[in-house]
Tab-separated table of N, CA, C and O in Angstrom:
chain	number	residue	atom	x	y	z
A	1	UNK	N	0.827	-1.181	0.000
A	1	UNK	CA	0.000	0.000	0.000
A	1	UNK	C	0.870	1.242	0.000
A	1	UNK	O	0.579	2.187	-0.697
A	2	UNK	N	1.929	1.237	0.793
A	2	UNK	CA	2.810	2.394	0.862
A	2	UNK	C	3.553	2.581	-0.446
A	2	UNK	O	3.815	3.719	-0.845
A	3	UNK	N	3.902	1.476	-1.118
A	3	UNK	CA	4.594	1.595	-2.399
A	3	UNK	C	3.700	2.251	-3.429
A	3	UNK	O	4.154	3.085	-4.208
A	4	UNK	N	2.410	1.902	-3.412
A	4	UNK	CA	1.464	2.500	-4.338
A	4	UNK	C	1.356	3.997	-4.096
A	4	UNK	O	1.334	4.788	-5.041
A	5	UNK	N	1.341	4.393	-2.862
A	5	UNK	CA	1.253	5.806	-2.522
A	5	UNK	C	2.499	6.556	-2.975
A	5	UNK	O	2.409	7.651	-3.529
A	6	UNK	N	3.672	5.950	-2.775
A	6	UNK	CA	4.927	6.587	-3.184
A	6	UNK	C	4.972	6.734	-4.702
A	6	UNK	O	5.345	7.789	-5.221
A	7	UNK	N	4.583	5.689	-5.417
A	7	UNK	CA	4.582	5.750	-6.881
A	7	UNK	C	3.608	6.817	-7.357
A	7	UNK	O	3.900	7.586	-8.283
A	8	UNK	N	2.453	6.912	-6.715
A	8	UNK	CA	1.457	7.912	-7.094
A	8	UNK	C	2.006	9.323	-6.889
A	8	UNK	O	1.842	10.195	-7.747
A	9	UNK	N	2.657	9.548	-5.777
A	9	UNK	CA	3.227	10.873	-5.506
A	9	UNK	C	4.312	11.205	-6.522
A	9	UNK	O	4.390	12.333	-7.027
A	10	UNK	N	5.158	10.222	-6.832
A	10	UNK	CA	6.221	10.474	-7.813
A	10	UNK	C	5.660	10.778	-9.195
A	10	UNK	O	6.155	11.679	-9.887
A	11	UNK	N	4.623	10.060	-9.601
A	11	UNK	CA	3.993	10.326	-10.904
A	11	UNK	C	3.353	11.712	-10.904
A	11	UNK	O	3.446	12.452	-11.886
A	12	UNK	N	2.707	12.078	-9.795
A	12	UNK	CA	2.097	13.400	-9.708
A	12	UNK	C	3.162	14.493	-9.790
A	12	UNK	O	2.983	15.501	-10.485
A	13	UNK	N	4.280	14.308	-9.102
A	13	UNK	CA	5.359	15.297	-9.173
A	13	UNK	C	5.944	15.373	-10.574
A	13	UNK	O	6.284	16.459	-11.055
A	14	UNK	N	6.060	14.248	-11.240
A	14	UNK	CA	6.548	14.238	-12.612
A	14	UNK	C	5.596	14.989	-13.525
A	14	UNK	O	6.026	15.769	-14.380
A	15	UNK	N	4.297	14.794	-13.329
A	15	UNK	CA	3.310	15.487	-14.152
A	15	UNK	C	3.358	16.990	-13.902
A	15	UNK	O	3.247	17.799	-14.837
A	16	UNK	N	3.535	17.385	-12.654
A	16	UNK	CA	3.605	18.817	-12.337
A	16	UNK	C	4.867	19.434	-12.939
A	16	UNK	O	4.826	20.519	-13.523
A	17	UNK	N	5.999	18.725	-12.825
A	17	UNK	CA	7.237	19.273	-13.365
A	17	UNK	C	7.212	19.280	-14.890
A	17	UNK	O	7.776	20.180	-15.520
A	18	UNK	N	6.556	18.303	-15.508
A	18	UNK	CA	6.449	18.291	-16.970
A	18	UNK	C	5.594	19.456	-17.436
A	18	UNK	O	5.835	20.037	-18.492
A	19	UNK	N	4.597	19.820	-16.645
A	19	UNK	CA	3.742	20.946	-16.984
A	19	UNK	C	4.537	22.250	-16.969
A	19	UNK	O	4.276	23.158	-17.756
A	20	UNK	N	5.523	22.371	-16.111
A	20	UNK	CA	6.292	23.604	-16.004
A	20	UNK	C	7.250	23.787	-17.185
A	20	UNK	O	7.719	24.891	-17.430
A	21	UNK	N	7.561	22.731	-17.936
A	21	UNK	CA	8.461	22.848	-19.069
A	21	UNK	C	7.758	23.294	-20.351
A	21	UNK	O	8.402	23.584	-21.347
A	22	UNK	N	6.432	23.327	-20.338
A	22	UNK	CA	5.723	23.762	-21.545
A	22	UNK	C	5.890	25.263	-21.749
A	22	UNK	O	6.023	26.031	-20.789
A	23	UNK	N	5.874	25.673	-22.983
A	23	UNK	CA	5.943	27.099	-23.302
A	23	UNK	C	4.573	27.721	-23.077
A	23	UNK	O	3.560	27.202	-23.519
A	24	UNK	N	4.559	28.836	-22.422
A	24	UNK	CA	3.305	29.532	-22.149
A	24	UNK	C	2.916	30.353	-23.365
A	24	UNK	O	3.753	30.988	-24.020
A	25	UNK	N	1.636	30.350	-23.652
A	25	UNK	CA	1.134	31.166	-24.755
A	25	UNK	C	0.807	32.555	-24.234
A	25	UNK	O	0.569	32.765	-23.051
A	26	UNK	N	0.775	33.467	-25.140
A	26	UNK	CA	0.460	34.840	-24.752
A	26	UNK	C	-0.987	34.959	-24.292
A	26	UNK	O	-1.286	35.658	-23.337
A	27	UNK	N	-1.885	34.271	-24.979
A	27	UNK	CA	-3.299	34.363	-24.653
A	27	UNK	C	-3.676	33.114	-23.850
A	27	UNK	O	-3.443	31.994	-24.284
A	28	UNK	N	-4.249	33.336	-22.698
A	28	UNK	CA	-4.690	32.206	-21.879
A	28	UNK	C	-5.976	31.649	-22.461
A	28	UNK	O	-6.903	32.388	-22.794
A	29	UNK	N	-6.000	30.337	-22.605
A	29	UNK	CA	-7.193	29.690	-23.135
A	29	UNK	C	-8.073	29.235	-21.983
A	29	UNK	O	-7.623	29.096	-20.852
A	30	UNK	N	-9.331	29.000	-22.303
A	30	UNK	CA	-10.233	28.470	-21.286
A	30	UNK	C	-9.856	27.031	-20.988
A	30	UNK	O	-9.197	26.372	-21.785
A	31	UNK	N	-10.288	26.584	-19.854
A	31	UNK	CA	-9.994	25.217	-19.446
A	31	UNK	C	-10.714	24.262	-20.400
A	31	UNK	O	-11.924	24.331	-20.570
A	32	UNK	N	-9.948	23.362	-21.016
A	32	UNK	CA	-10.513	22.444	-21.989
A	32	UNK	C	-11.196	21.259	-21.346
A	32	UNK	O	-11.112	21.026	-20.145
A	33	UNK	N	-11.867	20.497	-22.196
A	33	UNK	CA	-12.597	19.327	-21.726
A	33	UNK	C	-11.649	18.293	-21.141
A	33	UNK	O	-11.922	17.694	-20.096
A	34	UNK	N	-10.526	18.092	-21.811
A	34	UNK	CA	-9.557	17.109	-21.336
A	34	UNK	C	-8.999	17.505	-19.967
A	34	UNK	O	-8.829	16.663	-19.093
A	35	UNK	N	-8.758	18.782	-19.762
A	35	UNK	CA	-8.265	19.267	-18.480
A	35	UNK	C	-9.307	19.054	-17.388
A	35	UNK	O	-8.973	18.650	-16.268
A	36	UNK	N	-10.561	19.314	-17.712
A	36	UNK	CA	-11.638	19.102	-16.738
A	36	UNK	C	-11.754	17.627	-16.373
A	36	UNK	O	-11.896	17.275	-15.199
A	37	UNK	N	-11.672	16.758	-17.384
A	37	UNK	CA	-11.792	15.316	-17.132
A	37	UNK	C	-10.616	14.826	-16.302
A	37	UNK	O	-10.800	14.080	-15.332
A	38	UNK	N	-9.399	15.246	-16.676
A	38	UNK	CA	-8.232	14.790	-15.918
A	38	UNK	C	-8.271	15.330	-14.485
A	38	UNK	O	-7.876	14.644	-13.541
A	39	UNK	N	-8.759	16.533	-14.298
A	39	UNK	CA	-8.898	17.083	-12.951
A	39	UNK	C	-9.903	16.301	-12.127
A	39	UNK	O	-9.677	16.027	-10.945
A	40	UNK	N	-11.011	15.918	-12.750
A	40	UNK	CA	-12.023	15.125	-12.043
A	40	UNK	C	-11.474	13.749	-11.685
A	40	UNK	O	-11.692	13.252	-10.576
A	41	UNK	N	-10.725	13.134	-12.616
A	41	UNK	CA	-10.149	11.814	-12.357
A	41	UNK	C	-9.139	11.901	-11.212
A	41	UNK	O	-9.116	11.056	-10.317
A	42	UNK	N	-8.303	12.933	-11.240
A	42	UNK	CA	-7.329	13.115	-10.152
A	42	UNK	C	-8.035	13.307	-8.813
A	42	UNK	O	-7.614	12.771	-7.797
A	43	UNK	N	-9.115	14.078	-8.831
A	43	UNK	CA	-9.865	14.320	-7.604
A	43	UNK	C	-10.467	13.028	-7.061
A	43	UNK	O	-10.381	12.747	-5.864
A	44	UNK	N	-11.086	12.233	-7.949
A	44	UNK	CA	-11.668	10.957	-7.520
A	44	UNK	C	-10.593	10.006	-7.020
A	44	UNK	O	-10.784	9.301	-6.031
A	45	UNK	N	-9.461	9.968	-7.697
A	45	UNK	CA	-8.371	9.081	-7.286
A	45	UNK	C	-7.836	9.484	-5.913
A	45	UNK	O	-7.638	8.637	-5.045
A	46	UNK	N	-7.614	10.765	-5.710
A	46	UNK	CA	-7.126	11.233	-4.409
A	46	UNK	C	-8.132	10.942	-3.301
A	46	UNK	O	-7.757	10.551	-2.196
A	47	UNK	N	-9.414	11.095	-3.617
A	47	UNK	CA	-10.453	10.786	-2.640
A	47	UNK	C	-10.448	9.301	-2.298
A	47	UNK	O	-10.573	8.920	-1.128
A	48	UNK	N	-10.281	8.444	-3.315
A	48	UNK	CA	-10.244	6.994	-3.082
A	48	UNK	C	-9.032	6.606	-2.243
A	48	UNK	O	-9.134	5.778	-1.330
A	49	UNK	N	-7.879	7.195	-2.535
A	49	UNK	CA	-6.664	6.897	-1.767
A	49	UNK	C	-6.841	7.329	-0.313
A	49	UNK	O	-6.478	6.592	0.610
A	50	UNK	N	-7.413	8.496	-0.092
A	50	UNK	CA	-7.640	8.967	1.271
A	50	UNK	C	-8.615	8.057	2.023
A	50	UNK	O	-8.423	7.755	3.204
A	51	UNK	N	-9.657	7.593	1.322
A	51	UNK	CA	-10.629	6.698	1.948
A	51	UNK	C	-9.989	5.375	2.331
A	51	UNK	O	-10.191	4.871	3.444
A	52	UNK	N	-9.190	4.801	1.431
A	52	UNK	CA	-8.520	3.532	1.716
A	52	UNK	C	-7.545	3.692	2.872
A	52	UNK	O	-7.467	2.830	3.753
A	53	UNK	N	-6.803	4.777	2.890
A	53	UNK	CA	-5.886	5.015	4.008
A	53	UNK	C	-6.642	5.140	5.328
A	53	UNK	O	-6.174	4.669	6.359
A	54	UNK	N	-7.814	5.749	5.292
A	54	UNK	CA	-8.644	5.838	6.490
A	54	UNK	C	-9.095	4.469	6.957
A	54	UNK	O	-9.082	4.173	8.157
A	55	UNK	N	-9.496	3.616	6.005
A	55	UNK	CA	-9.906	2.252	6.364
A	55	UNK	C	-8.736	1.473	6.956
A	55	UNK	O	-8.907	0.742	7.931
A	56	UNK	N	-7.564	1.614	6.367
A	56	UNK	CA	-6.383	0.901	6.877
A	56	UNK	C	-6.065	1.365	8.298
A	56	UNK	O	-5.768	0.546	9.174
A	57	UNK	N	-6.143	2.653	8.540
A	57	UNK	CA	-5.897	3.172	9.889
A	57	UNK	C	-6.931	2.649	10.880
A	57	UNK	O	-6.597	2.313	12.018
A	58	UNK	N	-8.198	2.561	10.449
A	58	UNK	CA	-9.241	2.032	11.338
A	58	UNK	C	-8.999	0.562	11.656
A	58	UNK	O	-9.191	0.126	12.795
A	59	UNK	N	-8.582	-0.216	10.662
A	59	UNK	CA	-8.320	-1.640	10.878
A	59	UNK	C	-7.143	-1.814	11.820
A	59	UNK	O	-7.172	-2.663	12.715
A	60	UNK	N	-6.106	-0.998	11.657
A	60	UNK	CA	-4.968	-1.082	12.572
A	60	UNK	C	-5.388	-0.703	13.988
A	60	UNK	O	-4.880	-1.247	14.962
A	61	UNK	N	-6.331	0.214	14.098
A	61	UNK	CA	-6.813	0.635	15.402
A	61	UNK	C	-7.605	-0.447	16.114
A	61	UNK	O	-7.703	-0.455	17.338
A	62	UNK	N	-8.202	-1.361	15.362
A	62	UNK	CA	-8.989	-2.431	15.978
A	62	UNK	C	-8.129	-3.545	16.548
A	62	UNK	O	-8.636	-4.415	17.255
A	63	UNK	N	-6.845	-3.539	16.237
A	63	UNK	CA	-5.899	-4.551	16.714
A	63	UNK	C	-6.362	-5.955	16.339
A	63	UNK	O	-6.397	-6.862	17.158
A	64	UNK	N	-6.736	-6.141	15.078
A	64	UNK	CA	-7.231	-7.427	14.615
A	64	UNK	C	-6.152	-8.498	14.654
A	64	UNK	O	-6.449	-9.668	14.907
A	65	UNK	N	-4.923	-8.122	14.426
A	65	UNK	CA	-3.843	-9.111	14.440
A	65	UNK	C	-3.697	-9.714	15.837
A	65	UNK	O	-3.549	-10.923	15.985
A	66	UNK	N	-3.768	-8.877	16.847
A	66	UNK	CA	-3.663	-9.367	18.220
A	66	UNK	C	-4.853	-10.259	18.577
A	66	UNK	O	-4.694	-11.304	19.210
A	67	UNK	N	-6.049	-9.861	18.137
A	67	UNK	CA	-7.238	-10.665	18.410
A	67	UNK	C	-7.157	-12.016	17.700
A	67	UNK	O	-7.544	-13.042	18.274
A	68	UNK	N	-6.660	-12.026	16.477
A	68	UNK	CA	-6.519	-13.287	15.741
A	68	UNK	C	-5.507	-14.196	16.418
A	68	UNK	O	-5.710	-15.417	16.506
A	69	UNK	N	-4.424	-13.624	16.910
A	69	UNK	CA	-3.411	-14.418	17.604
A	69	UNK	C	-3.989	-15.033	18.875
A	69	UNK	O	-3.775	-16.217	19.163
A	70	UNK	N	-4.756	-14.251	19.634
A	70	UNK	CA	-5.383	-14.772	20.852
A	70	UNK	C	-6.386	-15.875	20.531
A	70	UNK	O	-6.451	-16.888	21.230
A	71	UNK	N	-7.172	-15.678	19.467
A	71	UNK	CA	-8.136	-16.696	19.062
A	71	UNK	C	-7.430	-17.987	18.676
A	71	UNK	O	-7.869	-19.074	19.042
A	72	UNK	N	-6.313	-17.873	17.963
A	72	UNK	CA	-5.556	-19.068	17.556
A	72	UNK	C	-5.020	-19.810	18.772
A	72	UNK	O	-5.128	-21.041	18.850
A	73	UNK	N	-4.441	-19.089	19.724
A	73	UNK	CA	-3.873	-19.768	20.896
A	73	UNK	C	-4.961	-20.429	21.736
A	73	UNK	O	-4.789	-21.563	22.193
A	74	UNK	N	-6.092	-19.755	21.905
A	74	UNK	CA	-7.184	-20.348	22.667
A	74	UNK	C	-7.747	-21.579	21.960
A	74	UNK	O	-8.015	-22.605	22.590
A	75	UNK	N	-7.907	-21.499	20.648
A	75	UNK	CA	-8.438	-22.618	19.877
A	75	UNK	C	-7.474	-23.799	19.900
A	75	UNK	O	-7.900	-24.948	20.071
A	76	UNK	N	-6.201	-23.531	19.731
A	76	UNK	CA	-5.235	-24.635	19.738
A	76	UNK	C	-5.163	-25.293	21.110
A	76	UNK	O	-4.995	-26.511	21.211
A	77	UNK	N	-5.324	-24.522	22.171
A	77	UNK	CA	-5.348	-25.096	23.518
A	77	UNK	C	-6.547	-26.013	23.697
A	77	UNK	O	-6.420	-27.137	24.202
A	78	UNK	N	-7.710	-25.566	23.270
A	78	UNK	CA	-8.925	-26.372	23.399
A	78	UNK	C	-8.827	-27.633	22.550
A	78	UNK	O	-9.153	-28.734	23.012
A	79	UNK	N	-8.349	-27.496	21.318
A	79	UNK	CA	-8.241	-28.657	20.435
A	79	UNK	C	-7.249	-29.667	20.983
A	79	UNK	O	-7.504	-30.877	20.951
A	80	UNK	N	-6.117	-29.203	21.500
A	80	UNK	CA	-5.139	-30.152	22.039
A	80	UNK	C	-5.685	-30.853	23.280
A	80	UNK	O	-5.425	-32.043	23.493
A	81	UNK	N	-6.478	-30.150	24.077
A	81	UNK	CA	-7.086	-30.780	25.257
A	81	UNK	C	-8.044	-31.891	24.839
A	81	UNK	O	-7.974	-33.020	25.348
A	82	UNK	N	-8.939	-31.580	23.910
A	82	UNK	CA	-9.906	-32.585	23.471
A	82	UNK	C	-9.235	-33.710	22.693
A	82	UNK	O	-9.687	-34.853	22.745
A	83	UNK	N	-8.165	-33.409	21.974
A	83	UNK	CA	-7.429	-34.471	21.281
A	83	UNK	C	-6.797	-35.418	22.287
A	83	UNK	O	-6.793	-36.646	22.085
A	84	UNK	N	-6.285	-34.897	23.392
A	84	UNK	CA	-5.728	-35.736	24.450
A	84	UNK	C	-6.791	-36.610	25.097
A	84	UNK	O	-6.570	-37.805	25.357
A	85	UNK	N	-7.963	-36.043	25.345
A	85	UNK	CA	-9.069	-36.816	25.931
A	85	UNK	C	-9.484	-37.931	24.970
A	85	UNK	O	-9.681	-39.083	25.376
A	86	UNK	N	-9.600	-37.592	23.688
A	86	UNK	CA	-9.985	-38.583	22.681
A	86	UNK	C	-8.938	-39.691	22.585
A	86	UNK	O	-9.279	-40.879	22.476
A	87	UNK	N	-7.685	-39.328	22.648
A	87	UNK	CA	-6.601	-40.322	22.603
A	87	UNK	C	-6.680	-41.253	23.814
A	87	UNK	O	-6.527	-42.478	23.668
A	88	UNK	N	-6.933	-40.718	24.989
A	88	UNK	CA	-7.088	-41.546	26.185
A	88	UNK	C	-8.280	-42.492	26.054
A	88	UNK	O	-8.202	-43.671	26.435
A	89	UNK	N	-9.391	-42.006	25.516
A	89	UNK	CA	-10.571	-42.846	25.337
A	89	UNK	C	-10.293	-43.991	24.369
A	89	UNK	O	-10.702	-45.127	24.608
A	90	UNK	N	-9.607	-43.691	23.274
A	90	UNK	CA	-9.258	-44.747	22.313
A	90	UNK	C	-8.312	-45.764	22.947
A	90	UNK	O	-8.461	-46.981	22.724
A	91	UNK	N	-7.369	-45.282	23.708
A	91	UNK	CA	-6.420	-46.195	24.363
A	91	UNK	C	-7.154	-47.148	25.304
A	91	UNK	O	-6.947	-48.357	25.269
A	92	UNK	N	-8.050	-46.619	26.129
A	92	UNK	CA	-8.779	-47.468	27.091
A	92	UNK	C	-9.779	-48.380	26.384
A	92	UNK	O	-10.054	-49.486	26.847
A	93	UNK	N	-10.324	-47.931	25.267
A	93	UNK	CA	-11.288	-48.748	24.509
A	93	UNK	C	-10.606	-49.976	23.922
A	93	UNK	O	-11.142	-51.082	23.971
A	94	UNK	N	-9.411	-49.799	23.347
A	94	UNK	CA	-8.737	-50.912	22.673
A	94	UNK	C	-7.914	-51.772	23.640
A	94	UNK	O	-7.608	-52.917	23.328
A	95	UNK	N	-7.538	-51.312	24.802
A	95	UNK	CA	-6.695	-52.075	25.708
A	95	UNK	C	-7.467	-52.708	26.862
A	95	UNK	O	-6.871	-53.386	27.685
A	96	UNK	N	-8.748	-52.493	26.951
A	96	UNK	CA	-9.520	-53.151	28.018
A	96	UNK	C	-10.586	-54.013	27.469
A	96	UNK	O	-11.162	-54.245	26.648
């Protein structure tokens, strides 16, 4: 996720610096359709990136990794206990 963000920032900086190398015309033209579309796309993309980063921060805040680790340890403890009981039952069933 961080690599995607870094690449996006670098591409944006490249686009801004490429824009500065163009020759300026004497007469300013109105904003064209392509400029409006690219601006809208950039706006939507930035909004999506901000939303995803917010979701990632919320997930990290929930400490899901710690909860999953606790669930695994509790489950493995219970399963090993019942597996031991089952093994004892099988042993007594076949040896008596």
